[in-house]
Coordinates of C-alpha atoms in Angstrom, one line a residue:
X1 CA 0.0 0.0 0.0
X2 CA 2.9 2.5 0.8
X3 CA 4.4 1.6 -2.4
X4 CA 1.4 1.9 -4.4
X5 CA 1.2 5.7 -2.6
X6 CA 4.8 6.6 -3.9
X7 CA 4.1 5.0 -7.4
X8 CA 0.7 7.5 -7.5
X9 CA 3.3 10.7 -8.0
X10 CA 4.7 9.2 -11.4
X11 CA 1.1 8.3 -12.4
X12 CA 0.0 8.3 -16.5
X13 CA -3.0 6.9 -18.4
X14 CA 0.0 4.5 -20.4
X15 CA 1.3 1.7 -19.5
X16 CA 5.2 2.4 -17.9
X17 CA 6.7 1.0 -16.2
X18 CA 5.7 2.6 -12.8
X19 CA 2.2 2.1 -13.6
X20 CA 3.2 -2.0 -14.5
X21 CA 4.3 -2.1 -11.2
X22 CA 1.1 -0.2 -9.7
X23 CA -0.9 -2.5 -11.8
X24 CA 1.0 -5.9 -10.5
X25 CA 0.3 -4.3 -6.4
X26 CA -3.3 -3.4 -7.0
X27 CA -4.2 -6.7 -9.0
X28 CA -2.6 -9.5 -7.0
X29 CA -0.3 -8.3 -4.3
X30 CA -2.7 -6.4 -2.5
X31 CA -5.7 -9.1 -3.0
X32 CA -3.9 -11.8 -2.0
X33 CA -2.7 -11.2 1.2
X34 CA -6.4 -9.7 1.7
X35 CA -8.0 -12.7 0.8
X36 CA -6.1 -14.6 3.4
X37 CA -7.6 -12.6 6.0
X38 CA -11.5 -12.9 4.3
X39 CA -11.8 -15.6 2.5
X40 CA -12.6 -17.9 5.1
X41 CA -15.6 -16.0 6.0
X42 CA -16.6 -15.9 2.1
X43 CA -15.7 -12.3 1.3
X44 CA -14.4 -11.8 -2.3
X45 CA -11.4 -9.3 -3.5
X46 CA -10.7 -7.5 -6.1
X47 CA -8.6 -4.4 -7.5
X48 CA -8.6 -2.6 -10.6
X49 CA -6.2 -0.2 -11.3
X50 CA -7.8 1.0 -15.1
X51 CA -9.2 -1.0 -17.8
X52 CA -6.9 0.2 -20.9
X53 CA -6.6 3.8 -19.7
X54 CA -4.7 3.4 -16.1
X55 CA -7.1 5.2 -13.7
X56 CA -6.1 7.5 -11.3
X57 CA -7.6 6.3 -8.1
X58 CA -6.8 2.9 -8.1
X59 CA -9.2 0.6 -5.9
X60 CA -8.8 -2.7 -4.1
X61 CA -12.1 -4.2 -2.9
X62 CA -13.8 -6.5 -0.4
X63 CA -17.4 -7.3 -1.5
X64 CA -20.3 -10.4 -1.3
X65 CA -20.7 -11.6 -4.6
X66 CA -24.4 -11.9 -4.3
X67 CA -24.6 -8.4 -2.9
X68 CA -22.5 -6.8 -5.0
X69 CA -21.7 -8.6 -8.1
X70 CA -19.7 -5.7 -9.9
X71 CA -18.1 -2.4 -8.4
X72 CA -20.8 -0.4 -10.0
X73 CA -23.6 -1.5 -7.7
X74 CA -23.9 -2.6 -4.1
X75 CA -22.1 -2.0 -1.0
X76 CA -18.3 -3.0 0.0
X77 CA -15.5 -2.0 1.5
X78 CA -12.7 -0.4 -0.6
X79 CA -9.2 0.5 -0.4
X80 CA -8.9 3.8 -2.3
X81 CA -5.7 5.0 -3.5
X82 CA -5.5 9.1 -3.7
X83 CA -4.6 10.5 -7.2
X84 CA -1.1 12.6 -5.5
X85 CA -0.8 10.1 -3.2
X86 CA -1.3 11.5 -0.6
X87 CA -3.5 8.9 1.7
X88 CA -5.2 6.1 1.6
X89 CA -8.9 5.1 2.7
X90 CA -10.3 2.0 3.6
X91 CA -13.7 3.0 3.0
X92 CA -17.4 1.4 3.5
X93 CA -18.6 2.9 0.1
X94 CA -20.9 2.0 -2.8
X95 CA -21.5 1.7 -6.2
X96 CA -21.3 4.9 -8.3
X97 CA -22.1 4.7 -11.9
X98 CA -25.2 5.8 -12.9
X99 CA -26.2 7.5 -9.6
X100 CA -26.8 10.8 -8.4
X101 CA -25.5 13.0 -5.9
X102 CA -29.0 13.4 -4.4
X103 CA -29.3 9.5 -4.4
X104 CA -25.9 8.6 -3.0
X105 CA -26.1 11.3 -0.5
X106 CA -29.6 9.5 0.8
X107 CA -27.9 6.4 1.0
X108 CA -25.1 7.2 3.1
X109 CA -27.0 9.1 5.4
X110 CA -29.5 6.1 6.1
X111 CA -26.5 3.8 6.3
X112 CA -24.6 5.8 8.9
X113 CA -28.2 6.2 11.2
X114 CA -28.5 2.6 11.0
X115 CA -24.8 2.1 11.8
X116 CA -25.0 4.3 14.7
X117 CA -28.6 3.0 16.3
X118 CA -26.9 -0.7 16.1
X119 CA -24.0 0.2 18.3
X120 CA -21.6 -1.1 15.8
X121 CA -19.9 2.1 15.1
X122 CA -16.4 3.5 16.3
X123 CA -15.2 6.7 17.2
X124 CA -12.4 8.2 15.1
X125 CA -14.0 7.2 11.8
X126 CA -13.5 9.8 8.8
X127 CA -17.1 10.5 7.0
X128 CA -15.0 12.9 4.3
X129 CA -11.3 12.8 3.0
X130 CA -9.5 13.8 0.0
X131 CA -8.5 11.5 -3.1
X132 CA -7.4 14.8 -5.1
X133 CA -9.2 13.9 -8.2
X134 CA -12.1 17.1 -7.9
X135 CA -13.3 16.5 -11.4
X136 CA -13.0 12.2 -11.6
X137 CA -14.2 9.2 -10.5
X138 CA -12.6 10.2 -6.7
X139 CA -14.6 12.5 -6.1
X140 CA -18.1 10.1 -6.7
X141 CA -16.0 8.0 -3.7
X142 CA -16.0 10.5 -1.7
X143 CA -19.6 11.2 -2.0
X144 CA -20.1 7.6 -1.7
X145 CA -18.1 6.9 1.6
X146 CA -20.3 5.7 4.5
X147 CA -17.2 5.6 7.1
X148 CA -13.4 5.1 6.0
X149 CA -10.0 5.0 8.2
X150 CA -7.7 7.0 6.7
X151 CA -4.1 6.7 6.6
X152 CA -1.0 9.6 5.2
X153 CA 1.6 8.2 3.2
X154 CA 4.3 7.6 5.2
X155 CA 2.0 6.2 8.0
X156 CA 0.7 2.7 7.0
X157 CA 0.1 0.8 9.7
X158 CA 1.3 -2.8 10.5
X159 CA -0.7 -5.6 8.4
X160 CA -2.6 -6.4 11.9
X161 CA -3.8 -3.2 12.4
X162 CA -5.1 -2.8 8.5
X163 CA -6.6 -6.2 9.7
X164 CA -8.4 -5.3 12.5
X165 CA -9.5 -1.9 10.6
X166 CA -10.6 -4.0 7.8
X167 CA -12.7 -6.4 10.1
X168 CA -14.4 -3.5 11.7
X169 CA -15.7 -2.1 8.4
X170 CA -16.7 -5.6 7.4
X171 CA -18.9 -6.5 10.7
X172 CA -20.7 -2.7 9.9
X173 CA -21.5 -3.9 5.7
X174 CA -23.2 -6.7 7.0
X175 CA -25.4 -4.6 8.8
X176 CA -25.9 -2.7 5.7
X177 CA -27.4 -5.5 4.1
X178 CA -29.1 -6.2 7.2
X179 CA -30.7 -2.7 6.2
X180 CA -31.5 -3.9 3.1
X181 CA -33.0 -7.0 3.9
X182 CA -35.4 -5.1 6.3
X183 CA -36.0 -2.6 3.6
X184 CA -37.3 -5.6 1.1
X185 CA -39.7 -7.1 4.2
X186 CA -41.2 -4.1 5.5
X187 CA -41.9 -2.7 1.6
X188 CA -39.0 -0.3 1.3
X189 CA -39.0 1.2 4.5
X190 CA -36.7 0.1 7.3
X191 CA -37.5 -1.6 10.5
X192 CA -37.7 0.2 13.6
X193 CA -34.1 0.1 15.2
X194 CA -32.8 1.2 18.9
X195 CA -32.6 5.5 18.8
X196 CA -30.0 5.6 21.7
X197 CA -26.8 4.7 20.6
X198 CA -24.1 3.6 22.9
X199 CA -21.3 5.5 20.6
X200 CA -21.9 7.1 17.7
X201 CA -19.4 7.9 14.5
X202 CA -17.5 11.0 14.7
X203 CA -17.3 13.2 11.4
X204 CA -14.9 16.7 10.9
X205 CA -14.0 18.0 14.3
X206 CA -16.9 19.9 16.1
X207 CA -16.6 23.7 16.2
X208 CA -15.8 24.8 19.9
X209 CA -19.1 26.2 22.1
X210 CA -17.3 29.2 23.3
X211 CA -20.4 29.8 25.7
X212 CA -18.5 26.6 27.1
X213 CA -16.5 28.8 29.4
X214 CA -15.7 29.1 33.4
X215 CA -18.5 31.1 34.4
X216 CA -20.9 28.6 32.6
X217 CA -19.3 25.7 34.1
X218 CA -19.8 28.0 37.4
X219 CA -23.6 28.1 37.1
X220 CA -24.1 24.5 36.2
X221 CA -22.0 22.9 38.9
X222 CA -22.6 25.5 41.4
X223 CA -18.7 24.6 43.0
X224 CA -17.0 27.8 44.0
X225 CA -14.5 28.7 41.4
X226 CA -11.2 27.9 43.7
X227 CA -12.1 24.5 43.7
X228 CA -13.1 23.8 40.2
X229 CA -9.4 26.0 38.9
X230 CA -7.7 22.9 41.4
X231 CA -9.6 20.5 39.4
X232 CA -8.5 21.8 36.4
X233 CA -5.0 22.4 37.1
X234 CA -5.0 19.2 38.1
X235 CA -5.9 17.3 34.8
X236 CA -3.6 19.9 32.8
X237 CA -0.6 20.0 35.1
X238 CA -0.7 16.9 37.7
X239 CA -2.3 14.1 35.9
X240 CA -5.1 13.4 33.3
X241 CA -7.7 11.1 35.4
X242 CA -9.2 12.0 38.5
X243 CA -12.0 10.3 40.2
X244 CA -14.7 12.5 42.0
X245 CA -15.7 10.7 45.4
X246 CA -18.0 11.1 47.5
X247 CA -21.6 10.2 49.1
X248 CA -24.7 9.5 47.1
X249 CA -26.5 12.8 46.2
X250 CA -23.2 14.9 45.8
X251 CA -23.8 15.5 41.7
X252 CA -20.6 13.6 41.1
X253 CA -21.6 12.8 37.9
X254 CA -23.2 16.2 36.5
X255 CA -19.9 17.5 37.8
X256 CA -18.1 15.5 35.6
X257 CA -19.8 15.7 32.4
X258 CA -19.8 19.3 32.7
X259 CA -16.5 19.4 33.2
X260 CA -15.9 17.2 30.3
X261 CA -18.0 19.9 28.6
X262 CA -15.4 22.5 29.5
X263 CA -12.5 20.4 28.9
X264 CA -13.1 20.0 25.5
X265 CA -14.3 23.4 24.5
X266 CA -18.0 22.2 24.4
X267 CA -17.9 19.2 21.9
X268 CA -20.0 16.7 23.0
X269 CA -18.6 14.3 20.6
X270 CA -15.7 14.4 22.4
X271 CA -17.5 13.9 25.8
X272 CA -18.3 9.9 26.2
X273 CA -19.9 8.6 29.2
X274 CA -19.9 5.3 30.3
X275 CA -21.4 3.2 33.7
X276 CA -19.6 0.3 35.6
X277 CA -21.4 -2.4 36.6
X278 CA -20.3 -5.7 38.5
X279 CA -20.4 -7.9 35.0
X280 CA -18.3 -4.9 33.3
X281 CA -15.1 -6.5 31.9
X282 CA -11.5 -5.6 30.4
X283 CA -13.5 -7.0 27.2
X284 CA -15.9 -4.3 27.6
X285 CA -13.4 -1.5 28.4
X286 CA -10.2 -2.1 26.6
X287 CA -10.6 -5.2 23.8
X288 CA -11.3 -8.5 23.4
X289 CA -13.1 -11.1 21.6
X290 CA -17.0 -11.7 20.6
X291 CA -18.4 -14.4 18.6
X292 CA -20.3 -13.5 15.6
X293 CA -21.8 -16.0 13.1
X294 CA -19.8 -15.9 9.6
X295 CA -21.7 -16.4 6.3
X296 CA -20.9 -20.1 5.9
X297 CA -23.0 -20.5 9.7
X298 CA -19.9 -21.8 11.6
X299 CA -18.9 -18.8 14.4
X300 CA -16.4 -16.8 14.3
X301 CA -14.3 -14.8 16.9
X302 CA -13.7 -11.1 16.2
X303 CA -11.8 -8.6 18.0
X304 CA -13.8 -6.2 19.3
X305 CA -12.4 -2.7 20.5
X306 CA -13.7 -1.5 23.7
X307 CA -14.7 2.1 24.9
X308 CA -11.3 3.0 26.3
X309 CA -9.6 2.5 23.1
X310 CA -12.1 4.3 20.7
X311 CA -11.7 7.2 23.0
X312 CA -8.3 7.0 22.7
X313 CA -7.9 6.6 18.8
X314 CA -10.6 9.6 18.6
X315 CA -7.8 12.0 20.8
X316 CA -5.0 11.0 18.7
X317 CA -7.0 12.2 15.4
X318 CA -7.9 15.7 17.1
X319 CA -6.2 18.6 18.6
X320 CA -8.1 19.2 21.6
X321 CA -9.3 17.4 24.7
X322 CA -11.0 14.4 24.9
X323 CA -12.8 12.9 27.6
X324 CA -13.8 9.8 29.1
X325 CA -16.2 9.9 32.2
X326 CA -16.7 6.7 33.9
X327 CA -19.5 6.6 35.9
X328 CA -20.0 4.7 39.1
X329 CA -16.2 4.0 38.6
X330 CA -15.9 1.3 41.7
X331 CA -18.7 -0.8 41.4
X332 CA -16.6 -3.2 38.5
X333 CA -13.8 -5.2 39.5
X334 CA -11.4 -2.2 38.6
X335 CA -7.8 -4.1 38.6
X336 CA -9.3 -6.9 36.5
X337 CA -11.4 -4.2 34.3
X338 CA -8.0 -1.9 34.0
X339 CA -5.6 -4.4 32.9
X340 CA -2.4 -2.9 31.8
X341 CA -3.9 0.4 31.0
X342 CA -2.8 0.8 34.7
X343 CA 0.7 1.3 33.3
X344 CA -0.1 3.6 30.9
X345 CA -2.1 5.5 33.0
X346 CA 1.1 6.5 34.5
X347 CA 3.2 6.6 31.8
X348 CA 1.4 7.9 29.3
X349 CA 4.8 8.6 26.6
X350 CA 5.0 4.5 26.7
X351 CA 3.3 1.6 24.6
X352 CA 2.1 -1.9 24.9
X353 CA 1.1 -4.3 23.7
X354 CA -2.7 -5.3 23.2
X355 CA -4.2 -8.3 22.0
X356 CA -4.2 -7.1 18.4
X357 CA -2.3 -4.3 18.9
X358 CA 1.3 -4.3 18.9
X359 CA 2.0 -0.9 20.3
X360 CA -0.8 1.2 21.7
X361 CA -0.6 4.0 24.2
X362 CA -2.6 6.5 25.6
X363 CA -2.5 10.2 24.4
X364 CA -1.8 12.8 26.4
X365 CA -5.2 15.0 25.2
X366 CA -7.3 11.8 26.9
X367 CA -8.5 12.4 30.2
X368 CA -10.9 10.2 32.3
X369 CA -13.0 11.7 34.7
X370 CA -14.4 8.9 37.2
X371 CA -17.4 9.3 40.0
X372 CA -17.2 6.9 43.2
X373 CA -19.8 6.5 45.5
X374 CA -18.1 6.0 48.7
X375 CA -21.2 4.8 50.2
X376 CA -21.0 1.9 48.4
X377 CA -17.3 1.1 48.7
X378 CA -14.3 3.3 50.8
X379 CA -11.6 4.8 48.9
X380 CA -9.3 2.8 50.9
X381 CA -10.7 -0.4 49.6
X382 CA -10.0 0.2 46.0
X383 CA -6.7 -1.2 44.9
X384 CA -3.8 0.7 46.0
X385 CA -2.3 0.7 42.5
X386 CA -5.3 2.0 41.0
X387 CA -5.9 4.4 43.7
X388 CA -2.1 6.2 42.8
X389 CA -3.0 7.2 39.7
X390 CA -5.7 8.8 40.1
X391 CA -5.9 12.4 42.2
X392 CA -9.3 12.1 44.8
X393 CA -11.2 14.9 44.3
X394 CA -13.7 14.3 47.2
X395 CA -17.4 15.5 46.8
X396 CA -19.3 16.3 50.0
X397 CA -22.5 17.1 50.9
X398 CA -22.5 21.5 50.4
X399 CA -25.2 23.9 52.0
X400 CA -23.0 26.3 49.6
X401 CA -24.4 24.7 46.9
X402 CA -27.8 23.8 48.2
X403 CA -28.2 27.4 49.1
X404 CA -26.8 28.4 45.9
X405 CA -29.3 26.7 44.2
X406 CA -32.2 28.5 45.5
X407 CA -31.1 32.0 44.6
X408 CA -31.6 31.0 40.9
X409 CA -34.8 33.1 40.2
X410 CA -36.8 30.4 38.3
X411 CA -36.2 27.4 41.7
X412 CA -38.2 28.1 44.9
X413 CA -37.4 26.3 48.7
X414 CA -40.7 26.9 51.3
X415 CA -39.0 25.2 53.7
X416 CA -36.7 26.9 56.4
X417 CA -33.6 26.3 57.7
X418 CA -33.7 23.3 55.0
X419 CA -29.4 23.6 54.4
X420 CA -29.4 23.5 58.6
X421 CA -31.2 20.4 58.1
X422 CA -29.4 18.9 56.3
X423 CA -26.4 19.5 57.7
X424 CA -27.9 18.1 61.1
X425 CA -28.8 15.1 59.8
X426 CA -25.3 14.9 57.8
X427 CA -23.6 14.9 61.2
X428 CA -25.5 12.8 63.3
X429 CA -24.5 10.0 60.4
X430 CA -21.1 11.4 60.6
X431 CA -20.4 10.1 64.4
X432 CA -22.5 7.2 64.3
X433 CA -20.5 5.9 60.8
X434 CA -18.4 8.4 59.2
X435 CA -18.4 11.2 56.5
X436 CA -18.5 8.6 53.5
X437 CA -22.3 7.5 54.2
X438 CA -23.7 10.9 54.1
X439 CA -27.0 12.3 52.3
X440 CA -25.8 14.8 49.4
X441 CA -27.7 18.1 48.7
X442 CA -28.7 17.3 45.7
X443 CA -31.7 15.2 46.8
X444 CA -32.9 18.9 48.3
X445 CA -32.7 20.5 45.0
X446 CA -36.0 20.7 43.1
X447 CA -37.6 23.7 40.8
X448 CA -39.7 23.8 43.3
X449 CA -39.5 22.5 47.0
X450 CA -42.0 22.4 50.1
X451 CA -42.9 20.9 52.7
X452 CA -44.8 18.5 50.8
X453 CA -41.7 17.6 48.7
X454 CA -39.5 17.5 51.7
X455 CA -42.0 14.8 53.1
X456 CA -41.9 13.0 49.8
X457 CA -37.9 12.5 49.4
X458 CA -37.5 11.8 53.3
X459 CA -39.8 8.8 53.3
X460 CA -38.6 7.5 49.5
X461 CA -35.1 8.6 49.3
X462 CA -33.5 9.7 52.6
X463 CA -35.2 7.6 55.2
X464 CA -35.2 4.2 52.8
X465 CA -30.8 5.2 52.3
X466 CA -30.8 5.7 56.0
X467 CA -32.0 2.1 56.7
X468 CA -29.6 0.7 54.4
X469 CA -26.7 2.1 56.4
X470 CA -28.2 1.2 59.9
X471 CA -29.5 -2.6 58.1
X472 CA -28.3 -4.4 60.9
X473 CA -29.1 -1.9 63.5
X474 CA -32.7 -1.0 63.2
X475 CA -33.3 0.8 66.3
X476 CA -30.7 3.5 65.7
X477 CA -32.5 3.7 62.5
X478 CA -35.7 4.3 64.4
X479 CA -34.5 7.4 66.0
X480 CA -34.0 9.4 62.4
X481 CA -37.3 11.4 61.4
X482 CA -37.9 14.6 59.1
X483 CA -39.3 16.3 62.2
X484 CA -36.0 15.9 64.4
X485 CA -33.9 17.6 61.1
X486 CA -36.9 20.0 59.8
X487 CA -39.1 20.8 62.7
X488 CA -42.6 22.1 61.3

């Protein structure tokens, strides 16, 4: 592929001897050794570098006969070679000839919905690149490109990598003609499909939300501005991941994902959220495999990328933060969920090796944002090597912010001395157990709170969390009431 690049500089519609040797790449090198990745699961390849007249984007392609018996119909992935060579793009494309702009423009946009609504899409993904060929065939495949990976000459990665890039675009055609067979069933208009996708395909960078700024991130959080600048400093100058800890109710998370808002200049693109769980796995998080039936009916094992890593690959194509926020961080077996990202959380300038990545590291414009709910588990619990890489940022229970809250105009509190409340209750569970298994503010902040409301989130929130700390002692329980905290 990098040689086919180099030969695109001495390119002419004869047939010299550079272009014999383009021909000879794009005809059989490059098939071959793709076939021996494909065939097994009944892909066909192909590459056509001109008929007569040698073209000048050159194509190698991966395609289902009965889907797509010629290039000039159907969909495949294709390795597109640019007229200066310049890059190359594995792309998920379509046939051309014949079709409109209107027409091909439809098509991709219905492919990449149904891409991203089926949770088989990756972050990183190029929607447009250049082939340099403005007024030829290159620039029908760029109009035709549903996703491509893209790489400069000079850059091609290792044949494992191409692999593993190639399989990805392969597992998403197959849900295009999963499209298409839904299409034919339901009369030409396609099934209803899942509308909250767990990641979604990233196009051209977003434009920075410069309304993004420190006195918005002020008014959503509410913190007092000394505190979020040490948070921020923190990420930029100490390290990039920090875990926000704290009791339940302490906005941990709405912290974090507006900070993620800030950190990355307000492109939610850039801002991915994600929840631990007990079942959550390395698989899940970093890579690993999944079965997946192949088109002969045996099953298969792909590699499948996990959250961590798309993040990663989408920071390495971009020049500004991005940022992972890992939500209810230590309610997964974190060591076990980690892995060897451990190191290079640490050591971020390093590489290692992956299960189908020989070198992979993590880029310095990443940063993970994690929310713990000591409650639930101490800090002192969670593995000591995990615990040093990451600064505490700890979250308590604020009448700064509860009081805050209220001056807002638009929210109204009826009920007095509610902050003085809470702060009584807060440390009569303080002595009994200790700061960790307190009741945030947050469960005090409504558009519009009463005593009514106050009644409401005592006996289904605070009261039912206040029995699950006293479970085994129920007549310490007994002595907590609304009245002995809010008296009427």
């Amino acid at each position: 592929m990098q040689r086919v690049l180099e030969l695109q500089s001495h390119h002419t519609s004869t047939n010299t001897e550079p272009m014999q040797e383009r021909g000879l790449l794009i005809r059989e090198t490059i098939p071959d050794a793709v076939k021996a990745w494909v065939s097994h699961d009944g892909w066909e390849v192909e590459g056509s570098d001109g008929a007569g007249r040698k073209s000048r984007v050159p194509w190698v392609r991966v395609y289902d006969k009965g889907r797509s018996p010629s290039a000039q119909s159907g969909w495949y992935v294709v390795l597109l070679f640019a007229y200066d060579g310049s890059l190359v793009a594995l792309s998920l494309n379509q046939g051309t000839t014949g079709k409109s702009a209107d027409y091909l423009s439809e098509r991709v946009e219905q492919a990449r919905e149904h891409l991203a609504t089926n949770r088989e899409t990756d972050i990183g993904l190029a929607m447009v690149f250049d082939l340099a060929d403005h007024n030829g065939l290159g620039s029908k495949y760029e109009a035709a490109n549903v996703v491509a990976v893209c790489h400069r000459q000079g850059s091609v990665p290792e044949d494992s990598q191409l692999r593993d890039d190639l399989q990805k675009l392969l597992r998403m055609l197959r849900l295009l003609y999963d499209l298409e067979d839904a299409s034919e069933t339901s009369g030409g208009k396609s099934a209803p499909m899942d509308t909250s996708p767990e990641l979604s395909i990233v196009a051209l960078p977003e434009t920075e939300d410069s309304t993004k700024d420190l006195d918005w991130l002020l008014k959503q959080t509410l913190w007092t501005e000394d505190d979020l600048k040490e948070i921020i400093n923190t990420l930029h100058a100490r390290r990039q991941q920090v875990v926000l800890a704290g009791p339940p109710g302490t906005g941990k998370t709405w912290t974090a994902e507006n900070l993620a808002l800030y950190l990355t200049g307000g492109r939610k693109k850039a801002v991915h959220t994600i929840q631990f769980h007990p079942t959550y796995a390395y698989e899940d998080f970093v890579e690993g495999l999944r079965p997946v039936p192949s088109t002969s009916g045996s099953i298969v094992f792909n590699v499948v990328t996990g959250v961590l890593i798309h993040a990663a690959d989408q920071a390495r194509a971009v020049n500004h933060p991005v940022v992972l926020v890992v939500d209810e961080m230590n309610r997964a077996n974190l060591p076990s969920v980690f892995g060897e990202l451990l190191y290079l959380l640490e050591y971020r300038e390093k590489e290692v090796r992956l299960l189908r990545r020989p070198k992979f590291s993590l880029p310095k414009n990443l940063y993970l944002i994690g929310s713990m709910n000591t409650a639930d588990r101490s800090i002192r619990s969670i593995d000591s090597a995990l615990r040093r890489r990451f600064d505490i940022i700890e979250c308590s229970p604020s009448a700064h912010i509860l009081e805050a809250y209220y001056e807002e105009p638009s929210h109204s509190n009826a009920v007095s001395g509610l902050a003085d409340g809470m702060n009584l209750l807060n440390q009569e569970l303080t002595s009994r157990i200790d700061r960790h298994h307190a009741v945030g503010h947050t469960y005090f902040m409504q558009e519009s709170f009463d005593r009514n409301e106050l009644r409401l989130t005592w006996t289904r929130q605070v009261l039912p969390l206040v029995e699950e700390y006293f479970f085994d002692q129920p007549d310490i329980a007994e002595n907590f009431s609304m009245e002995r905290f809010w008296p009427a």
